[in-house]
Amino acid sequence: MKYLLFLLCVVNAAGQPAEKLLESAHHTAVINGDLKKAIAEYRQIADKFKRQPDIAAKALLQMGECQEKLGQVEARTSYERIVKDYAAVGNYASQAKARLMAMGGADSASVGSRTKLVWDDAIDFWGIVSADGRYLSHVDWSTGDLAIRDLKNGESRRITNYGGYEKALGEVESTSISPDGKRIVFNWDSWAPGAKENGFYQLRIVNADGTGERILRKQQKDLYFEANGWSSDSKWVAICESTRLDPNNSSAKIVLLSPDSGERRELPTSSVLVKQAITFSPDRKWLAYSEPVVRGGKKSNIYVISTTGAAQKESLVAQDAILMGWAPSGDALVFMRSAPGVSHLYTLDIKSGLAPTAPRRLHLPITEGATALGITSSGSLLYGTKNQTNEAALRKLSLKAGLSSDDVWTTPVVPIGYANNIGNPRFSPDGKWLASANSTQSIRIRSVESSNERILVTQGEILRFEWMPDGSSLIATILAKDSTKDSTNSLYRIDGSTGVNTFLCNIQVGRVFTPAADGKSVFHLMNSGLKNVELATGKVTPLIERDLSAQGPMSIRRSPDGKSLVLTTFAWIGIYDIASGSVKDLFKSPIEQSLNVGSVTVGWGADWSSDNQHVFAIVRADAESGDCEIWTYPVSGGQPKRQTQAGKIRDFATSPDGNYAAISVNHSHSQVWTLDNFLPAKQ
């Protein structure tokens, strides 16, 4: 079956100066955190390009947002200027009107609402706020310990002290503080030798003063569990339990666990998809939770289920929505919906586990991609924002000098699929084009030597894509429209010129693969090892049986001569000889019970030199600094040449001639905000 889709050409260098200035101002605000300087830059742009309404309106809108964060009343003037002078430009005027209403306009649903920054340069959002809004549990990623942030005095303190990654060989993950702020439930992910046999995922509890730590549950039969919300009386914790050996065959359920007695109660749900943001109603009679629309997808729906058996099954109450929490009254939910460039909050009345009326939109735009951290008993919403931008960058590369720190050019990208797959930059076989993720459903093809580019639209959400060996098309894993029960995703060929999508075969998972040299099959790296999948029939042939479930497959690249593959996980880099089936280890981390090179090393990806004799790997070698390194390994063996690279670099691809590398770079400036007085008054 073929799907003829749009091929858009966006070749215009004339607009670059304005866009570059906007990017620079955005970088000043988000990455550098210098809002005052960013305001000055946006003001200059708005004045310089006042005859180009789309540029001026965008600059004014972003300037207003910076002014709001600083509490400047001038933000109103910026928004009013957009409404007055640029009413017909895109959706900028509607966004400005929404901000004016949120600031107390006549039509505001929440007059007097206030947004306040409570934690700048936040290091983690994997936690929940206490009921009084003072404490936030989180992971201290510099050591992997559990920590608490006092949002009142602005101080963080570690609750555990495991001695750092290298000593502990593990890390804290999901955290949940009790409503009274006295206890914290958290996940412990152990990488120590023999950990899997002893349950390397553990659910633990500890008092807020660091005493009384104990294990509540150990992993059994590849079971993964993640603590969500506590009941208001602190007697129960809601947990999502799931099998994670194969993400496409995982089965998840909701479990209520008493941290005191150990009593465990399963709640029956119709779907086995993963549940997130599981939250008790204030009266403890209901749970609300989010669930993906399709397995592995980014969009989610919201459900409500009884904790007492009052309802026999869950109720779907909101579609395409992100759960933020229960209103303190217990008779309404708060959720978020995203639109291009802006998201909005909604309230939804809940009665007996059902939604009797349509949701009500609050005129309160909220940062797109905001992470809910809980609603306090007084009705304040805590949320985290990453202020994140992602880009693919083209840089010079050589065996002698390594990777240049200067960008030849950059292009915006979006994360797709899994883990390090930020943008998925890939060179065409002739090295003339670079493909990257333009959105979750489109691929940008840009000329390496010029700004010429085109956009290929796919028929569904992309998990991964690679060039086919002939260079005329790409192959991509597309998430099916309804994969609730299916255990496979689909591989499609995407014509590089026409944009036609052609179904090839189904593939299990399909997040890490590369085509064989003849283009007739793909090598597929999974938690269970390396497979070969024939594109004509979908036949799967095991090549390496190896348990990688504790490591996470990251990348697989075919050598230029087509004879070998470099395989990468978080903890291992290996060379697979296609003809003989032999495997040679280049690197093994402590997770693999071997080489220890200092602080825990995480591999993000690897690719080949043009002479087939070296492998470049991008790794995080020091958890505390957060910077990356490029390791250049001789395939013949020996220690790598190491080169420090600043910043959060993830994916890595080399050009066929070996002169360039394409990397994915993540820029973020995380913050935690509180939104007060935002709920509408009861009629």
XYZ file of C-alpha atoms in Angstrom:
683
model
C 0.000 0.000 0.000
C 1.327 3.429 -0.870
C 0.628 6.741 0.772
C 1.330 9.802 -1.388
C 2.212 12.642 0.911
C 3.472 16.174 0.690
C 6.995 17.169 -0.214
C 7.657 20.716 0.880
C 10.560 22.791 -0.296
C 11.722 25.434 2.089
C 14.653 27.011 0.321
C 15.051 30.609 1.366
C 18.200 32.112 2.771
C 16.785 35.637 2.750
C 14.891 35.125 6.015
C 17.870 33.731 7.863
C 19.104 36.949 9.520
C 15.845 37.523 11.413
C 15.568 33.887 12.403
C 19.169 33.851 13.552
C 18.525 36.908 15.717
C 15.462 35.264 17.227
C 17.457 32.100 17.893
C 20.179 34.153 19.561
C 17.694 35.953 21.812
C 16.024 32.668 22.687
C 19.423 31.211 23.565
C 20.130 34.206 25.793
C 16.844 33.714 27.650
C 16.694 29.936 27.887
C 20.267 28.686 27.896
C 22.054 31.629 29.505
C 19.088 32.525 31.702
C 19.724 36.257 31.148
C 16.150 37.502 30.765
C 17.039 41.206 30.887
C 19.511 40.902 28.033
C 17.047 38.767 26.056
C 14.349 41.438 26.474
C 16.722 44.015 24.995
C 17.486 41.712 22.056
C 13.801 40.984 21.385
C 12.991 44.719 21.529
C 15.654 45.451 18.896
C 14.295 42.685 16.653
C 10.712 43.933 16.978
C 11.797 47.461 16.030
C 14.129 46.413 13.205
C 11.592 44.102 11.557
C 8.386 46.006 12.299
C 7.534 45.858 8.585
C 7.756 42.051 8.728
C 4.747 41.258 10.950
C 5.531 37.586 11.542
C 9.010 38.400 12.880
C 7.940 41.410 14.942
C 4.960 39.634 16.518
C 7.057 36.618 17.478
C 9.716 38.855 19.042
C 7.109 40.805 21.022
C 5.460 37.633 22.274
C 8.725 36.140 23.475
C 9.743 39.473 24.986
C 6.463 39.566 26.905
C 7.065 36.082 28.258
C 10.501 37.162 29.537
C 8.997 40.277 31.100
C 6.337 38.199 32.843
C 8.955 35.921 34.366
C 10.679 38.987 35.788
C 7.375 40.349 37.102
C 7.557 43.389 34.826
C 4.266 45.169 34.137
C 5.651 46.055 30.691
C 4.621 42.555 29.577
C 1.057 43.849 29.197
C 2.269 46.567 26.832
C 4.093 44.001 24.669
C 1.007 41.802 24.376
C -1.301 44.756 23.709
C 1.000 45.882 20.891
C 0.646 42.468 19.217
C -3.168 42.593 19.466
C -3.274 46.154 18.121
C -0.634 46.063 15.370
C -0.415 42.413 14.320
C -3.908 40.996 14.806
C -3.861 39.150 11.479
C -0.502 37.424 11.939
C -0.644 33.686 12.594
C -1.760 32.799 16.108
C 0.385 35.395 17.860
C -2.561 37.693 18.562
C -4.606 34.877 20.096
C -1.661 33.914 22.300
C -1.219 37.543 23.351
C -4.935 37.835 24.188
C -4.690 34.675 26.267
C -1.747 36.092 28.196
C -3.612 39.362 28.783
C -6.577 37.457 30.180
C -4.283 35.382 32.371
C -2.849 38.633 33.736
C -6.270 39.726 34.907
C -8.238 40.877 31.877
C -12.004 41.215 32.004
C -12.571 37.784 30.460
C -10.073 35.982 32.653
C -11.214 32.747 34.229
C -8.721 33.230 37.024
C -8.331 36.873 37.919
C -5.419 37.272 40.288
C -3.585 34.136 39.169
C 0.142 34.317 39.643
C 3.096 32.376 38.269
C 6.231 32.338 40.397
C 9.648 30.792 39.800
C 10.526 28.627 42.830
C 13.588 26.715 41.566
C 15.912 28.006 38.882
C 18.424 25.618 37.312
C 16.401 22.646 38.556
C 18.132 19.302 38.136
C 15.202 16.879 38.093
C 11.414 16.600 37.714
C 11.068 12.908 38.644
C 9.216 13.653 41.862
C 6.099 15.013 43.569
C 5.449 18.036 45.775
C 4.257 17.682 49.364
C 0.659 18.693 50.109
C 1.715 22.008 51.658
C 3.833 22.887 48.609
C 7.070 23.240 50.545
C 9.046 20.105 49.637
C 9.766 18.448 46.306
C 11.374 15.013 46.079
C 13.866 14.562 43.267
C 16.975 12.722 42.035
C 20.380 14.329 42.547
C 21.857 13.350 39.196
C 25.381 14.374 40.198
C 25.569 11.301 42.478
C 22.413 9.291 41.743
C 21.081 9.880 45.280
C 17.601 10.726 46.540
C 17.167 14.387 47.537
C 14.570 16.891 48.756
C 14.241 20.490 47.645
C 12.923 22.978 50.184
C 11.056 25.342 47.873
C 10.678 27.908 50.654
C 14.344 28.465 51.490
C 15.714 27.298 48.132
C 17.968 24.573 49.499
C 18.355 20.922 48.456
C 19.681 18.149 50.645
C 20.497 14.530 49.940
C 18.447 11.960 51.795
C 20.622 9.020 50.755
C 24.393 8.911 50.433
C 25.407 5.853 48.420
C 28.865 7.190 47.600
C 28.323 8.184 43.983
C 27.761 6.161 40.830
C 31.102 4.398 40.774
C 30.765 3.049 44.311
C 27.034 2.379 44.315
C 26.785 1.016 40.743
C 23.209 2.210 40.663
C 20.942 5.224 40.860
C 17.687 6.492 42.301
C 14.906 6.911 39.771
C 11.198 7.738 40.259
C 10.516 9.482 43.601
C 7.285 10.264 45.467
C 7.056 12.202 48.741
C 4.156 11.561 51.127
C 1.565 14.350 51.509
C 2.850 15.150 55.001
C 6.428 15.336 53.730
C 7.690 12.718 56.190
C 8.460 9.736 53.913
C 9.603 9.131 50.357
C 9.087 6.098 48.137
C 11.608 5.717 45.324
C 13.032 3.288 42.781
C 16.557 1.935 43.065
C 18.128 0.761 39.803
C 21.197 -1.380 40.539
C 23.913 -2.151 37.990
C 26.108 -4.192 40.327
C 27.328 -7.675 39.292
C 24.638 -10.227 40.036
C 22.044 -7.487 40.520
C 19.620 -8.959 38.034
C 19.450 -12.260 39.892
C 18.717 -10.330 43.097
C 16.221 -7.922 41.548
C 18.039 -4.928 40.114
C 14.885 -2.787 40.321
C 13.812 -2.228 43.907
C 11.050 -0.135 45.411
C 12.370 1.486 48.587
C 11.069 3.811 51.294
C 12.969 6.159 53.617
C 12.115 8.823 56.169
C 12.716 12.411 55.121
C 15.535 12.672 57.665
C 17.366 9.772 55.991
C 16.546 7.124 58.618
C 14.576 3.911 58.307
C 15.436 3.023 54.703
C 14.062 -0.369 53.685
C 13.053 -2.345 50.609
C 9.338 -2.592 49.859
C 9.577 -4.742 46.763
C 12.191 -6.457 44.586
C 11.931 -7.098 40.896
C 10.646 -10.509 39.899
C 10.510 -11.990 36.400
C 11.514 -8.785 34.630
C 8.891 -6.771 36.494
C 9.371 -3.015 36.651
C 7.502 -0.788 39.087
C 7.290 2.951 39.470
C 5.797 4.790 42.438
C 3.267 7.491 41.599
C 0.968 9.295 44.060
C 0.192 8.755 47.752
C -3.280 8.710 49.281
C -4.078 11.820 51.337
C -3.779 9.863 54.601
C -0.301 8.542 53.580
C -1.464 4.916 53.963
C -1.292 3.851 50.299
C 0.990 4.411 47.336
C -0.230 3.965 43.762
C 2.239 2.010 41.616
C 2.401 1.078 37.965
C 3.780 -2.443 37.562
C 4.893 -3.534 34.116
C 7.009 -6.108 32.351
C 9.742 -4.256 30.470
C 11.807 -6.962 28.785
C 10.188 -6.019 25.494
C 8.482 -2.589 25.368
C 6.127 -3.772 22.625
C 4.950 -6.778 24.619
C 4.949 -5.220 28.084
C 1.902 -5.577 30.284
C 1.116 -2.910 32.885
C -1.345 -2.654 35.753
C -2.139 -0.408 38.708
C -1.287 -1.679 42.179
C -2.044 -0.048 45.529
C 0.650 -0.828 48.084
C 0.604 -0.167 51.824
C 4.148 0.852 52.856
C 3.314 -0.071 56.469
C 1.612 -3.481 56.233
C 2.855 -4.551 52.804
C -0.727 -5.227 51.674
C -1.035 -5.175 47.889
C -4.228 -4.597 45.876
C -4.481 -4.807 42.099
C -6.993 -2.619 40.268
C -8.464 -4.165 37.106
C -7.996 -2.109 33.950
C -9.061 -2.990 30.416
C -5.746 -2.007 28.845
C -2.255 -3.330 29.556
C -0.525 -0.143 28.392
C 1.724 1.758 30.805
C -0.048 4.046 33.292
C 1.480 7.381 34.297
C 0.740 10.213 36.746
C -1.482 7.930 38.846
C -3.071 10.298 41.364
C -5.497 9.761 44.271
C -8.545 11.985 44.648
C -8.514 13.881 47.959
C -11.210 11.558 49.382
C -9.114 8.518 48.290
C -12.063 6.934 46.456
C -10.782 7.456 42.920
C -7.595 7.358 40.916
C -6.910 9.418 37.808
C -4.131 8.399 35.434
C -2.725 8.960 31.958
C -2.249 6.238 29.359
C -0.779 6.490 25.826
C -3.239 6.440 22.956
C -1.097 3.791 21.264
C 1.730 1.714 22.653
C 4.898 3.775 22.689
C 3.119 6.902 21.463
C 3.478 10.412 22.866
C -0.208 11.371 22.988
C -2.193 10.253 26.021
C -5.739 9.953 27.345
C -6.948 10.350 30.927
C -8.929 7.723 32.829
C -10.572 7.524 36.251
C -10.978 4.272 38.209
C -12.459 3.456 41.612
C -10.142 2.421 44.446
C -13.013 0.719 46.292
C -14.664 -1.289 43.519
C -17.558 1.166 43.212
C -17.059 1.049 39.432
C -16.253 -2.195 37.646
C -13.979 -0.615 35.053
C -12.131 2.596 34.316
C -13.794 5.562 32.589
C -12.230 7.531 29.757
C -12.744 11.171 30.757
C -10.404 13.181 28.483
C -8.656 12.516 25.193
C -5.344 13.910 23.930
C -4.673 15.336 27.393
C -1.873 15.425 29.977
C -2.983 14.970 33.589
C -1.826 17.657 36.015
C -3.752 16.547 39.113
C -6.963 16.757 41.156
C -8.439 20.043 42.321
C -8.345 20.176 46.158
C -12.150 19.957 46.208
C -11.894 16.468 44.684
C -14.693 17.084 42.202
C -12.559 18.147 39.222
C -9.375 17.258 37.366
C -6.846 19.658 35.894
C -5.187 18.720 32.613
C -3.143 20.263 29.825
C -3.497 20.174 26.060
C -0.758 21.229 23.690
C -1.037 23.273 20.522
C 1.767 24.566 18.299
C 3.786 27.028 20.337
C 1.492 27.094 23.372
C -0.387 24.797 25.756
C -3.474 25.471 27.840
C -4.903 24.280 31.121
C -8.388 22.837 31.476
C -10.610 21.796 34.349
C -12.968 18.848 34.083
C -15.761 18.120 36.540
C -15.784 14.547 37.858
C -18.839 12.960 39.479
C -18.923 9.306 40.561
C -15.885 8.609 38.390
C -17.429 10.113 35.257
C -17.160 13.418 33.423
C -20.748 14.729 33.143
C -19.773 17.955 31.355
C -17.256 19.096 28.776
C -13.862 20.362 29.994
C -13.511 24.083 30.629
C -10.497 25.815 29.188
C -8.727 28.249 31.475
C -7.240 31.313 29.817
C -3.841 30.394 31.173
C -1.233 29.408 28.600
C 1.415 27.159 30.072
C 4.820 26.213 28.711
C 4.542 23.484 26.105
C 5.855 20.219 27.500
C 5.450 21.287 31.150
C 5.868 18.417 33.638
C 3.239 18.163 36.384
C 4.693 17.989 39.894
C 1.421 18.035 41.806
C -1.374 20.293 43.053
C -1.155 21.405 46.671
C -3.979 21.307 49.220
C -4.344 25.070 48.819
C -4.795 24.764 45.048
C -1.390 25.753 43.675
C -0.050 23.875 40.660
C 3.654 22.969 40.667
C 5.201 22.203 37.283
C 8.614 21.921 35.694
C 9.813 23.407 32.422
C 12.973 22.391 30.601
C 13.041 25.428 28.294
C 14.563 22.983 25.904
C 15.823 23.310 22.367
C 17.346 20.550 20.273
C 19.447 20.871 17.182
C 21.511 18.819 14.791
C 24.935 20.340 14.161
C 27.381 19.702 11.342
C 31.028 19.802 12.465
C 34.451 19.073 10.980
C 35.956 15.706 11.938
C 39.343 14.034 11.476
C 41.244 11.152 13.046
C 44.085 13.492 13.974
C 42.217 16.535 15.330
C 39.024 14.835 16.429
C 35.687 16.663 16.463
C 35.687 20.430 16.017
C 33.900 22.498 18.651
C 32.655 24.919 15.967
C 29.434 24.310 14.047
C 29.437 24.567 10.260
C 25.674 24.959 10.519
C 22.818 23.819 12.736
C 19.203 22.904 12.152
C 16.375 22.435 14.680
C 15.293 18.857 15.420
C 12.858 17.030 17.682
C 13.371 13.905 19.803
C 11.838 10.760 18.358
C 11.748 7.144 19.414
C 13.985 6.265 22.292
C 16.666 7.660 24.644
C 19.521 9.337 22.716
C 17.485 9.614 19.539
C 17.348 13.407 19.565
C 16.933 14.345 15.944
C 18.292 11.136 14.407
C 20.843 12.887 12.076
C 21.935 10.589 9.229
C 24.150 11.231 6.173
C 23.040 9.943 2.794
C 25.332 7.282 1.275
C 26.874 9.875 -1.070
C 27.387 12.317 1.811
C 25.531 15.147 0.066
C 22.459 15.226 2.301
C 21.710 15.051 6.021
C 18.370 13.673 7.175
C 17.015 14.650 10.603
C 13.724 14.593 12.498
C 11.768 17.735 11.676
C 8.802 16.573 13.769
C 7.461 13.285 15.065
C 5.853 12.785 11.650
C 8.250 14.410 9.191
C 11.888 14.217 8.096
C 14.028 17.163 7.005
C 16.519 16.494 4.176
C 19.151 19.260 4.064
C 22.071 19.762 1.718
C 25.436 19.465 3.453
C 26.934 22.191 1.242
C 24.031 24.669 1.127
C 20.818 25.656 2.909
C 18.634 23.784 0.399
C 16.240 21.445 2.148
C 12.972 19.589 1.754
C 10.507 18.010 4.171
C 9.173 14.451 3.814
C 5.940 13.776 5.691
C 5.306 10.287 7.068
C 1.986 8.611 7.608
C 2.513 8.103 11.329
C 4.802 8.694 14.310
C 8.469 7.911 13.584
C 10.559 5.822 15.959
C 13.758 5.629 13.843
C 14.889 6.144 10.257
C 17.967 5.321 8.192
C 19.043 5.789 4.568
C 18.704 2.831 2.256
C 22.017 1.811 0.619
C 21.005 3.142 -2.825
C 20.553 6.644 -1.374
C 17.244 7.240 -3.161
C 15.029 6.453 -0.184
C 14.911 6.059 3.572
C 13.551 3.282 5.747
C 11.630 4.181 8.895
C 9.830 2.504 11.759
C 6.358 3.989 11.893
C 4.142 3.592 14.937
C 0.836 2.063 13.909
C -2.359 4.035 14.455
C -3.678 1.393 16.830
C -0.987 -0.788 18.338
C -2.733 -1.395 21.670
C -2.714 -5.140 21.157
C -0.157 -5.532 18.400
C 3.410 -6.513 19.317
C 4.911 -5.037 16.156
C 5.538 -1.694 14.539
C 5.890 -1.219 10.793
C 8.850 -0.562 8.500
C 8.181 1.772 5.574
C 10.283 2.849 2.620
C 10.088 6.635 2.093
C 10.985 7.869 -1.365
C 13.472 10.729 -1.047
C 12.063 12.629 -4.017
C 8.315 12.024 -4.062
C 7.650 11.406 -0.377
C 5.721 8.210 -1.142
C 5.484 5.864 1.877
C 5.511 2.143 1.027
C 4.840 -0.556 3.617
C 7.608 -3.179 3.820
C 6.992 -5.422 6.823
C 6.272 -5.433 10.532
C 9.117 -5.242 13.028
C 9.139 -5.956 16.723
C 10.228 -2.769 18.553
C 12.195 -1.235 15.622
C 13.967 1.458 17.626
C 17.580 0.514 16.785
C 18.319 -0.887 13.318
C 20.365 -0.383 10.155
C 19.870 -1.756 6.617
C 22.130 -4.504 5.285
C 24.433 -3.549 2.401
C 22.137 -5.195 -0.173
C 19.050 -3.360 1.134
C 17.077 -6.595 1.464
C 17.075 -6.818 5.248
C 17.842 -4.828 8.373
C 20.011 -5.631 11.359
C 17.900 -5.060 14.452
C 19.381 -4.546 17.949
C 16.961 -5.441 20.746
C 17.015 -6.154 24.476
C 17.387 -9.840 23.605
C 20.315 -9.343 21.203
C 20.949 -8.842 17.481
C 18.492 -10.053 14.821
C 18.181 -9.920 11.046
C 14.784 -9.028 9.567
C 14.006 -9.749 5.897
C 12.077 -6.843 4.382
C 10.184 -8.953 1.843
C 8.817 -11.466 4.349
C 9.416 -10.099 7.844
C 11.324 -13.279 8.716
C 13.493 -12.845 11.822
C 16.828 -14.649 12.216
C 18.691 -14.424 15.562
C 22.371 -13.483 15.173
C 23.508 -12.755 18.758
C 21.654 -13.993 21.818
C 22.594 -11.513 24.536
C 20.569 -10.007 27.388
C 20.774 -6.233 26.994
C 17.655 -5.425 29.011
C 19.652 -3.733 31.794
C 21.639 -1.624 29.305
C 19.311 -0.267 26.650
C 20.331 -0.682 22.983
C 21.363 2.725 21.642
C 22.759 2.507 18.110
C 23.894 0.187 15.334
C 25.933 1.294 12.296
C 27.239 -0.639 9.304
C 30.891 -0.099 8.345
C 31.605 1.669 5.011
C 32.801 -1.631 3.482
C 29.612 -3.357 4.644
C 31.491 -6.116 6.477
C 30.958 -5.170 10.127
C 28.556 -3.523 12.547
C 29.343 -1.368 15.555
C 26.797 -2.020 18.313
C 26.252 0.400 21.173
C 24.342 0.194 24.447
C 24.608 2.374 27.536
C 27.263 -0.010 28.825
C 28.895 -1.730 25.855
C 30.469 -1.016 22.469
C 31.167 -4.026 20.288
C 32.117 -4.966 16.717
C 30.085 -7.677 14.969
C 31.683 -9.395 11.967
C 28.808 -10.106 9.565
C 30.480 -12.992 7.700
C 31.706 -14.974 10.717
C 29.198 -13.859 13.353
C 32.023 -13.156 15.830
C 31.836 -10.310 18.347
C 34.725 -8.189 19.592
C 34.333 -5.952 22.645
C 35.720 -2.420 22.399
C 34.315 -1.236 25.714
C 32.537 -2.737 28.727
C 31.341 -0.630 31.644
C 30.869 -1.843 35.242
C 27.373 -2.932 34.253
C 29.111 -5.531 32.068
C 31.271 -6.465 35.101
C 34.525 -5.463 33.491
C 36.364 -2.239 32.655
C 35.914 0.640 35.073
C 37.143 3.977 33.759
C 36.211 6.323 36.580
C 32.768 7.784 37.053
C 30.013 5.806 35.411
C 30.373 5.882 31.644
C 27.297 6.013 29.454
C 27.522 5.356 25.719
C 25.216 7.430 23.519
C 26.215 6.170 20.092
C 29.075 5.288 17.743
C 29.963 5.349 14.058
C 32.837 4.421 11.729
C 35.779 6.247 10.227
C 35.875 6.237 6.427
C 38.812 3.772 6.399
C 36.896 1.121 8.423
C 39.790 1.056 10.920
C 38.419 3.256 13.690
C 35.208 3.801 15.621
C 34.128 7.142 17.052
C 31.948 6.908 20.172
C 30.130 9.674 22.007
C 30.008 8.961 25.734
C 29.317 10.627 29.050
C 32.431 9.777 31.015
C 31.800 11.985 34.065
C 28.313 12.119 35.548
C 29.107 15.138 37.711
C 30.248 17.483 34.936
C 27.635 16.375 32.425
C 30.036 17.002 29.535
C 30.679 14.410 26.860
C 33.770 12.910 25.299
C 34.588 11.577 21.843
C 36.456 8.274 22.121
C 38.306 7.149 18.998
C 38.907 3.400 19.113
C 41.265 1.487 16.798
C 39.284 -1.512 15.578
C 42.445 -3.601 15.948
C 42.274 -3.065 19.713
C 43.734 -0.863 22.413
C 42.691 2.113 24.492
C 40.790 4.970 22.854
C 41.961 8.497 22.207
C 39.740 10.749 24.334
C 38.575 14.267 23.557
C 36.322 16.367 25.817
C 33.290 17.999 24.225
C 31.220 20.496 26.205
C 27.483 20.160 26.377
C 24.838 17.488 26.130
C 25.723 15.689 22.899
C 23.700 12.604 22.120
C 23.488 11.041 18.654
C 26.570 10.876 16.428
C 26.990 10.108 12.715
C 30.008 10.361 10.406
C 29.937 11.388 6.763
C 31.038 8.784 4.164
C 34.227 10.728 3.376
C 35.047 11.031 7.089
C 35.374 14.831 6.964
C 32.239 15.665 8.918
C 30.216 14.481 11.874
C 26.578 15.227 12.590
C 25.673 15.389 16.258
C 22.521 15.997 18.262
C 22.823 18.702 20.895
C 20.346 19.346 23.690
C 20.140 22.798 25.278
C 17.999 23.217 28.369
C 17.516 25.470 31.364
C 15.211 23.618 33.749
C 12.986 25.494 36.183
C 10.172 24.748 38.629
C 7.202 27.116 38.759
C 4.147 27.466 40.947
C 0.814 28.740 39.624
C -1.401 30.134 42.360
C -5.091 31.095 42.353
C -5.698 29.578 38.939
C -8.772 27.447 39.632
C -12.134 29.025 38.755
C -14.423 29.880 41.629
C -17.298 27.490 42.229
C -20.650 28.762 41.048
